[in-house]
GROMACS .gro file of C-alpha atoms in nm:
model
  348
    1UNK     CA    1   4.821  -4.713  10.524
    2UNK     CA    2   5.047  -5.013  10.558
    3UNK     CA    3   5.353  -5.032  10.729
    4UNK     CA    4   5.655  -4.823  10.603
    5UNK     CA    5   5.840  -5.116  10.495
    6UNK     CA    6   5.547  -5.256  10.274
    7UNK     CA    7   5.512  -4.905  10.098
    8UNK     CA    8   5.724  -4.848   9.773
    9UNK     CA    9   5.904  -4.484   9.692
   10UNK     CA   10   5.787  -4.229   9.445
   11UNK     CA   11   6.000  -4.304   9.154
   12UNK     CA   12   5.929  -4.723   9.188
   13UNK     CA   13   5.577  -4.604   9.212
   14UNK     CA   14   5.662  -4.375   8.884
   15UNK     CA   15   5.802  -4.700   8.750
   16UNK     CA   16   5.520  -4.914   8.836
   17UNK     CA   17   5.267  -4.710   8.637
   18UNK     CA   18   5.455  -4.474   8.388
   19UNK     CA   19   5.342  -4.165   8.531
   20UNK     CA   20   5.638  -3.896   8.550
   21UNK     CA   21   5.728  -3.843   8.953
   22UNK     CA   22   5.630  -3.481   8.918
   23UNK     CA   23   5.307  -3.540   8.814
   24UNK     CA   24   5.283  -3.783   9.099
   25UNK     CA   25   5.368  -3.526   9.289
   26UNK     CA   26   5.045  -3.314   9.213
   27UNK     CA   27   4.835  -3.538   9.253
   28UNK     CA   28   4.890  -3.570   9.557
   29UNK     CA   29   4.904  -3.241   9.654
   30UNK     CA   30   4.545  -3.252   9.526
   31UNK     CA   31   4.456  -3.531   9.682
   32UNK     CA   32   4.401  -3.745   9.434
   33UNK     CA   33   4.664  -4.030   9.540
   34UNK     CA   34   4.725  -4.049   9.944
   35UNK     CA   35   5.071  -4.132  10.069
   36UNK     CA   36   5.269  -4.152  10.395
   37UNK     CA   37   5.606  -3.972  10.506
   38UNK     CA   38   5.917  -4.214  10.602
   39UNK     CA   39   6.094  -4.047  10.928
   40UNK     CA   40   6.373  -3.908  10.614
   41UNK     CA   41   6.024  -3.687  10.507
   42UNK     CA   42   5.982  -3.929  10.174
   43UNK     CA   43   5.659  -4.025  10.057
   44UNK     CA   44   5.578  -4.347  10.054
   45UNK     CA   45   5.298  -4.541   9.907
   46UNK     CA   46   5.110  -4.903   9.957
   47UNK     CA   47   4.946  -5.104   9.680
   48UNK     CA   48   4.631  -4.937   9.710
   49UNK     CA   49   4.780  -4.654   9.536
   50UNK     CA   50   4.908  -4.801   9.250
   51UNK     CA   51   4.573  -4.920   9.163
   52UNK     CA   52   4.433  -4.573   9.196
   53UNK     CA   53   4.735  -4.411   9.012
   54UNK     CA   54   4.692  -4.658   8.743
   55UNK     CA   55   4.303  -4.620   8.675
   56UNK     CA   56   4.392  -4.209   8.694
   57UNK     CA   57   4.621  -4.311   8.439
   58UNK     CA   58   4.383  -4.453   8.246
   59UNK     CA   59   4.125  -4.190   8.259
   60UNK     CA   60   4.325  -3.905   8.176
   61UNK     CA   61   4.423  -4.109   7.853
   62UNK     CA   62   4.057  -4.090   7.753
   63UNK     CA   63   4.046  -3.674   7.815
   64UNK     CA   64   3.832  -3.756   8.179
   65UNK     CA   65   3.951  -3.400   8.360
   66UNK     CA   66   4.036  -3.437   8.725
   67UNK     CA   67   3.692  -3.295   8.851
   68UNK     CA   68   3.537  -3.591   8.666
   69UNK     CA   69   3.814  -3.830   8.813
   70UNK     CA   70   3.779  -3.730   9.168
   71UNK     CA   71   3.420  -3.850   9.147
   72UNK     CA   72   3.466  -4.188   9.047
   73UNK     CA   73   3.764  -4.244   9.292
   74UNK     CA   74   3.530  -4.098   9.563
   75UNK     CA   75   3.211  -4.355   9.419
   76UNK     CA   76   3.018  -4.068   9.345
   77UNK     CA   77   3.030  -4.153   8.989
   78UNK     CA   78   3.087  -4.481   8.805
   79UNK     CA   79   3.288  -4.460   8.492
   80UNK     CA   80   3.043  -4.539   8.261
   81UNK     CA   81   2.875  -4.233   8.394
   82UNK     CA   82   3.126  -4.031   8.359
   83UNK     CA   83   3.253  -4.140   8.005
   84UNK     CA   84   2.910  -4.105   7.891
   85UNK     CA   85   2.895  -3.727   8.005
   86UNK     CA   86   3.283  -3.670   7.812
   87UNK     CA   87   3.133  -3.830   7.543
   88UNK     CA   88   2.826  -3.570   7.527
   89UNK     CA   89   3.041  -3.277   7.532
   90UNK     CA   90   3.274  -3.411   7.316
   91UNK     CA   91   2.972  -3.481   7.048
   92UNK     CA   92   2.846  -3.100   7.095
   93UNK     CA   93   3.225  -2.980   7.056
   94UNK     CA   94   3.254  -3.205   6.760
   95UNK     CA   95   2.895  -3.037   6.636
   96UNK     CA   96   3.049  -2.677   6.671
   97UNK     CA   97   3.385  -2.777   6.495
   98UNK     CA   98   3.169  -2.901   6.174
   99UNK     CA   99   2.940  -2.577   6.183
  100UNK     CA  100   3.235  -2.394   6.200
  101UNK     CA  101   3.361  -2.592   5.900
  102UNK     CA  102   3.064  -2.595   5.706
  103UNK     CA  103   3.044  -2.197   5.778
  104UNK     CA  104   3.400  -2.137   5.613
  105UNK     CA  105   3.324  -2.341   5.329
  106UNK     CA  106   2.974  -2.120   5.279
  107UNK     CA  107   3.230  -1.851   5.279
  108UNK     CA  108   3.494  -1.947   5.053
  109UNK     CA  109   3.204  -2.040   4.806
  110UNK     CA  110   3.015  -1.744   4.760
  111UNK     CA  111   3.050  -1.519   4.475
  112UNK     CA  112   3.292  -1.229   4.496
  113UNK     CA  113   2.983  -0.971   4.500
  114UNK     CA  114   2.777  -1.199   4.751
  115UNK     CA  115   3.074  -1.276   4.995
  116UNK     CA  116   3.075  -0.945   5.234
  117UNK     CA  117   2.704  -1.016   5.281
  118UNK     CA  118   2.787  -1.410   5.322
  119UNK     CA  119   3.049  -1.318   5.574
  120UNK     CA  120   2.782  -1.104   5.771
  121UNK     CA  121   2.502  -1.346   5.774
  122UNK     CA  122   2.734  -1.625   5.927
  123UNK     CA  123   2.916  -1.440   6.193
  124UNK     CA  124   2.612  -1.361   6.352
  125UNK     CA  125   2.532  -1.736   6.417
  126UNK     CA  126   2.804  -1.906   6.678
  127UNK     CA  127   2.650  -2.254   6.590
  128UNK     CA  128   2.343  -2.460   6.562
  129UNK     CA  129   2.210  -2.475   6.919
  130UNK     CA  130   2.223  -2.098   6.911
  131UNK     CA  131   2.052  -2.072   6.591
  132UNK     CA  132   1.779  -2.336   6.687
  133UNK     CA  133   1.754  -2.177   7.060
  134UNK     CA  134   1.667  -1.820   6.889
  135UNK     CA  135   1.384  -1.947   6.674
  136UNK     CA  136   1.258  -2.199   6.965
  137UNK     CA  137   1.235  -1.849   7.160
  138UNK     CA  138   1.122  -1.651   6.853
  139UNK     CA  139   0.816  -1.892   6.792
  140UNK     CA  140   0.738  -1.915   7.188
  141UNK     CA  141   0.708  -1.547   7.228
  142UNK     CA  142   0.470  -1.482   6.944
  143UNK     CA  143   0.240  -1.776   7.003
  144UNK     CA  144   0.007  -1.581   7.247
  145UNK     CA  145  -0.269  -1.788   7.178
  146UNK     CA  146  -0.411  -2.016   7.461
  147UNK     CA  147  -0.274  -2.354   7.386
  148UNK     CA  148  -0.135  -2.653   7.571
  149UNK     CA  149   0.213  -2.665   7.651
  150UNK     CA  150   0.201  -3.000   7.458
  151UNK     CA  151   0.061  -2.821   7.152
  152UNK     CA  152   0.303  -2.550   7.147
  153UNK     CA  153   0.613  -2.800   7.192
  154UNK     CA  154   0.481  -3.002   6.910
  155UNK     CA  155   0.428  -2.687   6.715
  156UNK     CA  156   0.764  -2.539   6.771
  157UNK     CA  157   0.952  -2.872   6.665
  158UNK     CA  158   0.760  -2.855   6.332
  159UNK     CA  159   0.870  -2.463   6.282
  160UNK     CA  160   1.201  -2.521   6.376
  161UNK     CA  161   1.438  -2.781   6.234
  162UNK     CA  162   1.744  -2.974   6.420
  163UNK     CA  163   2.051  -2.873   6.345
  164UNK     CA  164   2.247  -3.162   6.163
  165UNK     CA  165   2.562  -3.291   6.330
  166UNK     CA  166   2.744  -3.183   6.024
  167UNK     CA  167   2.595  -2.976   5.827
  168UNK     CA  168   2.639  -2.850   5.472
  169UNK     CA  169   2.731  -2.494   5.358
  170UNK     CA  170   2.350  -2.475   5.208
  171UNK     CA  171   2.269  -2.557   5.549
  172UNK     CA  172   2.445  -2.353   5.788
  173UNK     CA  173   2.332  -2.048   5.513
  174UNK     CA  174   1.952  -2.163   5.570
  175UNK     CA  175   1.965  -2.180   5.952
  176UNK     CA  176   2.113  -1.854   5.948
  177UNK     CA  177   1.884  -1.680   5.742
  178UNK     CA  178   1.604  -1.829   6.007
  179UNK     CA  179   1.831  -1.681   6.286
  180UNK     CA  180   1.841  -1.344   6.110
  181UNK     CA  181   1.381  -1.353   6.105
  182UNK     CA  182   1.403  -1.423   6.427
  183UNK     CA  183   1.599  -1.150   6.517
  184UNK     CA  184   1.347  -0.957   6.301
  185UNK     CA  185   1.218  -0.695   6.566
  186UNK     CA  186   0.926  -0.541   6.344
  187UNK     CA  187   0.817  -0.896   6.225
  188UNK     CA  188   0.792  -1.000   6.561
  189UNK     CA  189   0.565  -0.689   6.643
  190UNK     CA  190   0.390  -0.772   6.314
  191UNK     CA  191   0.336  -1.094   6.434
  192UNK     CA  192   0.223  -1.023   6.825
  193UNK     CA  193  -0.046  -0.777   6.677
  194UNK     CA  194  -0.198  -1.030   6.431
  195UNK     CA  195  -0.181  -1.312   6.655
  196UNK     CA  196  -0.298  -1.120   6.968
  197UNK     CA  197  -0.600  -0.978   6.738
  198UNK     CA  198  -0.730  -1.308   6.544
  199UNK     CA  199  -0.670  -1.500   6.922
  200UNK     CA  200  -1.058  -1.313   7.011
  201UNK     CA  201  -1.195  -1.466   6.673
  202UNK     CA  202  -1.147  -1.862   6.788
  203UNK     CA  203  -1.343  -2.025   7.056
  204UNK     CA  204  -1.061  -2.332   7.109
  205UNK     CA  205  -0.753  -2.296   7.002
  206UNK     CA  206  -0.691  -2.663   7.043
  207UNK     CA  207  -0.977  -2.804   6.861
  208UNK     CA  208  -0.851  -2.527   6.555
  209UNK     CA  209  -0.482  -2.663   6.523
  210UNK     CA  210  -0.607  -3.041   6.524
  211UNK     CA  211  -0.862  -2.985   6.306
  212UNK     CA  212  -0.555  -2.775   6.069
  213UNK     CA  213  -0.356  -3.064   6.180
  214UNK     CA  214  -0.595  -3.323   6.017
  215UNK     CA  215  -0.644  -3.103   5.680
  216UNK     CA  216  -0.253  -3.071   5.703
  217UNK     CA  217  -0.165  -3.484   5.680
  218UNK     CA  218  -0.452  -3.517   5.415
  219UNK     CA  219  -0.278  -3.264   5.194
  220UNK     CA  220   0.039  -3.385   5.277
  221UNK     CA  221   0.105  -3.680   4.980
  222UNK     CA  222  -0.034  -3.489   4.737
  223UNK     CA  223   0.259  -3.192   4.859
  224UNK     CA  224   0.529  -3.435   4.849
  225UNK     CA  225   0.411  -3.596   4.500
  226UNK     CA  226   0.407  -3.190   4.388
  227UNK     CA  227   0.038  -3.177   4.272
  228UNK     CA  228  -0.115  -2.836   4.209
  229UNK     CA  229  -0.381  -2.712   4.474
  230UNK     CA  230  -0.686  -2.810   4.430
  231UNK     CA  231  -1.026  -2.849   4.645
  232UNK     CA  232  -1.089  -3.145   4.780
  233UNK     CA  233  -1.140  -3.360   5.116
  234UNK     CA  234  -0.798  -3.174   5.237
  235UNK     CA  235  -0.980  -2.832   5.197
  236UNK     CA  236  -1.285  -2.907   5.304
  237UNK     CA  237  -1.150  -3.018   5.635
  238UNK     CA  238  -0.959  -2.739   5.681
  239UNK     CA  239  -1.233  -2.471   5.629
  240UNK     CA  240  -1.453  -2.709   5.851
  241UNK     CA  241  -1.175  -2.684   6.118
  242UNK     CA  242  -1.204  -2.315   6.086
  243UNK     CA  243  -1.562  -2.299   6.046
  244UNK     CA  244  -1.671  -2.502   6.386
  245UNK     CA  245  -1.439  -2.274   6.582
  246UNK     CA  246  -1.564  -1.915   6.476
  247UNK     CA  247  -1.938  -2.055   6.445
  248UNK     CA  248  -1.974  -2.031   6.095
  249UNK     CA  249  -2.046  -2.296   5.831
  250UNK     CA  250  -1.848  -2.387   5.508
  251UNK     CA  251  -2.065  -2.136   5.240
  252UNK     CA  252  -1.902  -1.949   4.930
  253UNK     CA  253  -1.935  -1.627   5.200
  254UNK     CA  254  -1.743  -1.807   5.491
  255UNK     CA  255  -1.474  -1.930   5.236
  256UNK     CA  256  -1.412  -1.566   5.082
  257UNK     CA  257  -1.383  -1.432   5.419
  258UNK     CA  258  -1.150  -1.683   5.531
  259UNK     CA  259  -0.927  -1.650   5.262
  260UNK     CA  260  -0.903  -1.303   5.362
  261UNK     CA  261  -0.767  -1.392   5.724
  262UNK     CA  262  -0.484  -1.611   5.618
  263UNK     CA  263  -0.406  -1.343   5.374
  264UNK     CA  264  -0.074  -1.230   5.606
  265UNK     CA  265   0.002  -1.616   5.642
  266UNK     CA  266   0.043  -1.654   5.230
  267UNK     CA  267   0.301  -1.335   5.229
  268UNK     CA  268   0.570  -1.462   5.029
  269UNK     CA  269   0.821  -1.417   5.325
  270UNK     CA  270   0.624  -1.683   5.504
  271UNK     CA  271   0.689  -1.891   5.213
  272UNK     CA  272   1.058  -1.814   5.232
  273UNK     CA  273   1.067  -1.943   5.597
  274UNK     CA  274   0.963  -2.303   5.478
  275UNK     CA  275   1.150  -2.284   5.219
  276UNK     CA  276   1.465  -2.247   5.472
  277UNK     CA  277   1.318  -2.468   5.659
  278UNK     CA  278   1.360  -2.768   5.408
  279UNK     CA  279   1.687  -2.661   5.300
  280UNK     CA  280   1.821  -2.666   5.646
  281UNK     CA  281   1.756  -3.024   5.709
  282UNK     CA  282   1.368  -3.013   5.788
  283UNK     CA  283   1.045  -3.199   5.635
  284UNK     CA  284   0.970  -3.076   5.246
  285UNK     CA  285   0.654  -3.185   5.369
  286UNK     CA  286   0.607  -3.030   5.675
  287UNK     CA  287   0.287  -2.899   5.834
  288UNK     CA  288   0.392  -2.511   5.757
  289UNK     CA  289   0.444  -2.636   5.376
  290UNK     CA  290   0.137  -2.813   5.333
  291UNK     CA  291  -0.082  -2.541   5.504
  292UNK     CA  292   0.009  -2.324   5.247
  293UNK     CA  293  -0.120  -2.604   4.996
  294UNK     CA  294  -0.456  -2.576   5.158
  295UNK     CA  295  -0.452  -2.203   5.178
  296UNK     CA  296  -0.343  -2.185   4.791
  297UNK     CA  297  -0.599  -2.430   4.729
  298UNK     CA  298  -0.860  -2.217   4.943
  299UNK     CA  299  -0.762  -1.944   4.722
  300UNK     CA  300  -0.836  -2.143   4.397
  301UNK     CA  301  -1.171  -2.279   4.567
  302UNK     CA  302  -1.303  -1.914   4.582
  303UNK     CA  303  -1.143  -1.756   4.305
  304UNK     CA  304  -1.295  -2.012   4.059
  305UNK     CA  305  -1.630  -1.994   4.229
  306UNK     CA  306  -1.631  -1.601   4.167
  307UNK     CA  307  -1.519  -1.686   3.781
  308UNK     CA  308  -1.820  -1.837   3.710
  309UNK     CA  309  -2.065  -1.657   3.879
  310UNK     CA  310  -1.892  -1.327   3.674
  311UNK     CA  311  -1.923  -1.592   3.367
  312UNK     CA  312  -2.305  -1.615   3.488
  313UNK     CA  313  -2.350  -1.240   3.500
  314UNK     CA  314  -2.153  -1.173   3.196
  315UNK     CA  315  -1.912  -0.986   3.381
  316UNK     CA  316  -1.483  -1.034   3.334
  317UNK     CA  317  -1.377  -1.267   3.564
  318UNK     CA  318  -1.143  -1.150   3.837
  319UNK     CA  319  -0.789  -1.060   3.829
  320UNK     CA  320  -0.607  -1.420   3.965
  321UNK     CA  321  -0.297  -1.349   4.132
  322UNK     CA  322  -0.007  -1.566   4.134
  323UNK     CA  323   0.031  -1.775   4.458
  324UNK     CA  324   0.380  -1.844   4.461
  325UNK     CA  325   0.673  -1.609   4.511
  326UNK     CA  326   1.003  -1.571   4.454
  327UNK     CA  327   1.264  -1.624   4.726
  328UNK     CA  328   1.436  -1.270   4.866
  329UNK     CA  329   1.802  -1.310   4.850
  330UNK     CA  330   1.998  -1.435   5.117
  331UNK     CA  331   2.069  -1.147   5.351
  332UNK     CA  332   1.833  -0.839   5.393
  333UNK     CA  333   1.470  -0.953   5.203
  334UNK     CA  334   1.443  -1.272   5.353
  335UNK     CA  335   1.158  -1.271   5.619
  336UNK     CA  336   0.793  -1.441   5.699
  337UNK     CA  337   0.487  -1.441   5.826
  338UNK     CA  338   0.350  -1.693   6.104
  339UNK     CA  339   0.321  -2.048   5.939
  340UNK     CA  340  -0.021  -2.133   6.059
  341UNK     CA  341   0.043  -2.439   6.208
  342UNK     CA  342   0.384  -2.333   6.433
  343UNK     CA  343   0.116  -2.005   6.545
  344UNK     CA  344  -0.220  -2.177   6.530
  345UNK     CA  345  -0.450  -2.108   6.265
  346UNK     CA  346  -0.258  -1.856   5.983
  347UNK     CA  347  -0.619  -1.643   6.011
  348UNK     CA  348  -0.610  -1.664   6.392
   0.00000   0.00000   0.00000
């Protein structure tokens, strides 16, 4: 500190940089600005301090708390550093103000019958991080099957979407109704059993969910574009993916009996969880969506093939039964079953 008589007093220093003399005051009872005593017991501070008072100043205009402050004046921190981290928690503060938003207007909008149950499905969600963290752990805990950890990431991003950074009332609803599945104690059991069961049918796990992977992006245009299922090079690649893994081959037989392992992955709750996926800000044409092509098309595949040999033998065809469902309303019905390809293979 410089001599006494090239110091300045509190309130010049107050003057100097607009910042009240009791708030001077604090700060440097916390240390934040030093000063020096005159024999009267006055504090009294050098040029050094204005500098520092005035970039406090500054900082505390942008909403920088004194924690954050205290860093930079110590060099611990530069200021870019610590503007960028106020500027992340301001953007996931801003992110739970619009959920929040978004979730009132889902409220105010539903029908008078449909609001109670509105009002239920909403509160249970705080915001999007929660919503996405609870499905993240939901698909994690019922993929027991041995894959990398850079499978299973890349599988859980496709099951679960990103929450928007302002979302719409449609899809705050959709994320919810994913939060409430996941929450879905008996599904989950549902889900452990079939996994934990079908994992003892498949010799790589790996090799099964690229070769569903490749099926998956061949289908995928045709999805988007809305064609029908139908066989094709898509299907065939995805019973060969199944086939080279549980050492069969790709026969009328293997294709019946296949069909009847992805059975639980065509439940129409499954189809309700892609559904919600899309409407809360995922791919239409994601890899859960278009394995359900290929399984609807596997369906097709075999159910024609056992038309015509009933045509052959003169006997009635077999009953076909409608592949797609109707969605379960919005609180209560709405479930699913693993999509294959954020669990594997939907007959693994």
């Amino acid at each position: 500190m410089p001599l006494l008589d090239e110091t300045i007093g509190i309130g010049d220093l107050s003057r100097l940089t607009g910042v009240p003399v009791r708030t001077i005051r604090f700060y440097c009872d916390e240390g934040i600005v030093g000063s020096v005593r005159s024999t009267g017991g006055h504090r009294r501070f050098d040029q050094a301090a204005v500098e520092r008072l005035g970039l406090v100043r500054r900082l505390r205009g942008l909403g920088l708390g004194l924690p954050s402050i205290r860093h930079v004046l110590d060099g611990e921190r530069s200021v870019a550093e610590v503007a960028a981290a106020e500027r992340a928690a301001l953007d996931v503060r801003l992110a739970d103000l619009a959920w929040r938003r978004a979730s009132l207007r889902a409220v105010e909008e539903a029908g008078p019958a449909d609001r109670a149950a509105r009002l239920e499905l909403l509160a249970a969600v705080a915001n999007g991080a929660a919503a996405r963290a609870a499905l993240t752990g939901f698909w994690r805990r019922t993929m027991v099957a041995p894959v990398s950890e850079a499978m299973l990431t890349a599988l859980v991003t496709t099951a679960v979407p990103e929450p928007p950074a302002d979302p719409t009332p449609t899809q705050v609803v959709a994320f919810a109704e994913l939060f409430a599945l996941a929450d879905d104690r008996e599904l989950t059991r549902r889900l452990l059993a079939m996994a934990r069961e079908n994992a003892e049918l498949v010799a790589d796990e790996n090799e099964l969910l690229n070769g569903i992977g490749e099926a998956c992006a061949l289908a995928r245009p045709m999805v988007r574009a809305g064609e029908p299922p139908r066989a094709g090079p898509a299907l065939d690649r995805f019973v060969a993916a199944h086939a080279s893994v549980r050492g069969g081959r790709d026969t009328p037989r293997f294709r019946g009996g296949l069909l009847a392992r992805v059975a639980a992955d065509r439940d129409p709750r499954m189809r309700r969880y892609w559904r919600l996926v899309a409407e809360a800000g995922g791919d239409p044409g994601a890899l859960g969506v278009s394995h359900l092509w290929l399984t609807d098309s596997l369906e097709r595949s075999v159910r024609s093939r056992g038309a015509a040999e009933a045509k052959a033998r003169g006997a009635p065809p077999p009953p076909r039964r409608e592949s797609a469902a109707r969605p379960s309303p919005c609180r209560g019905g709405a479930g699913h079953s693993r999509p294959a390809e954020a669990t594997g293979d939907p007959g693994t």
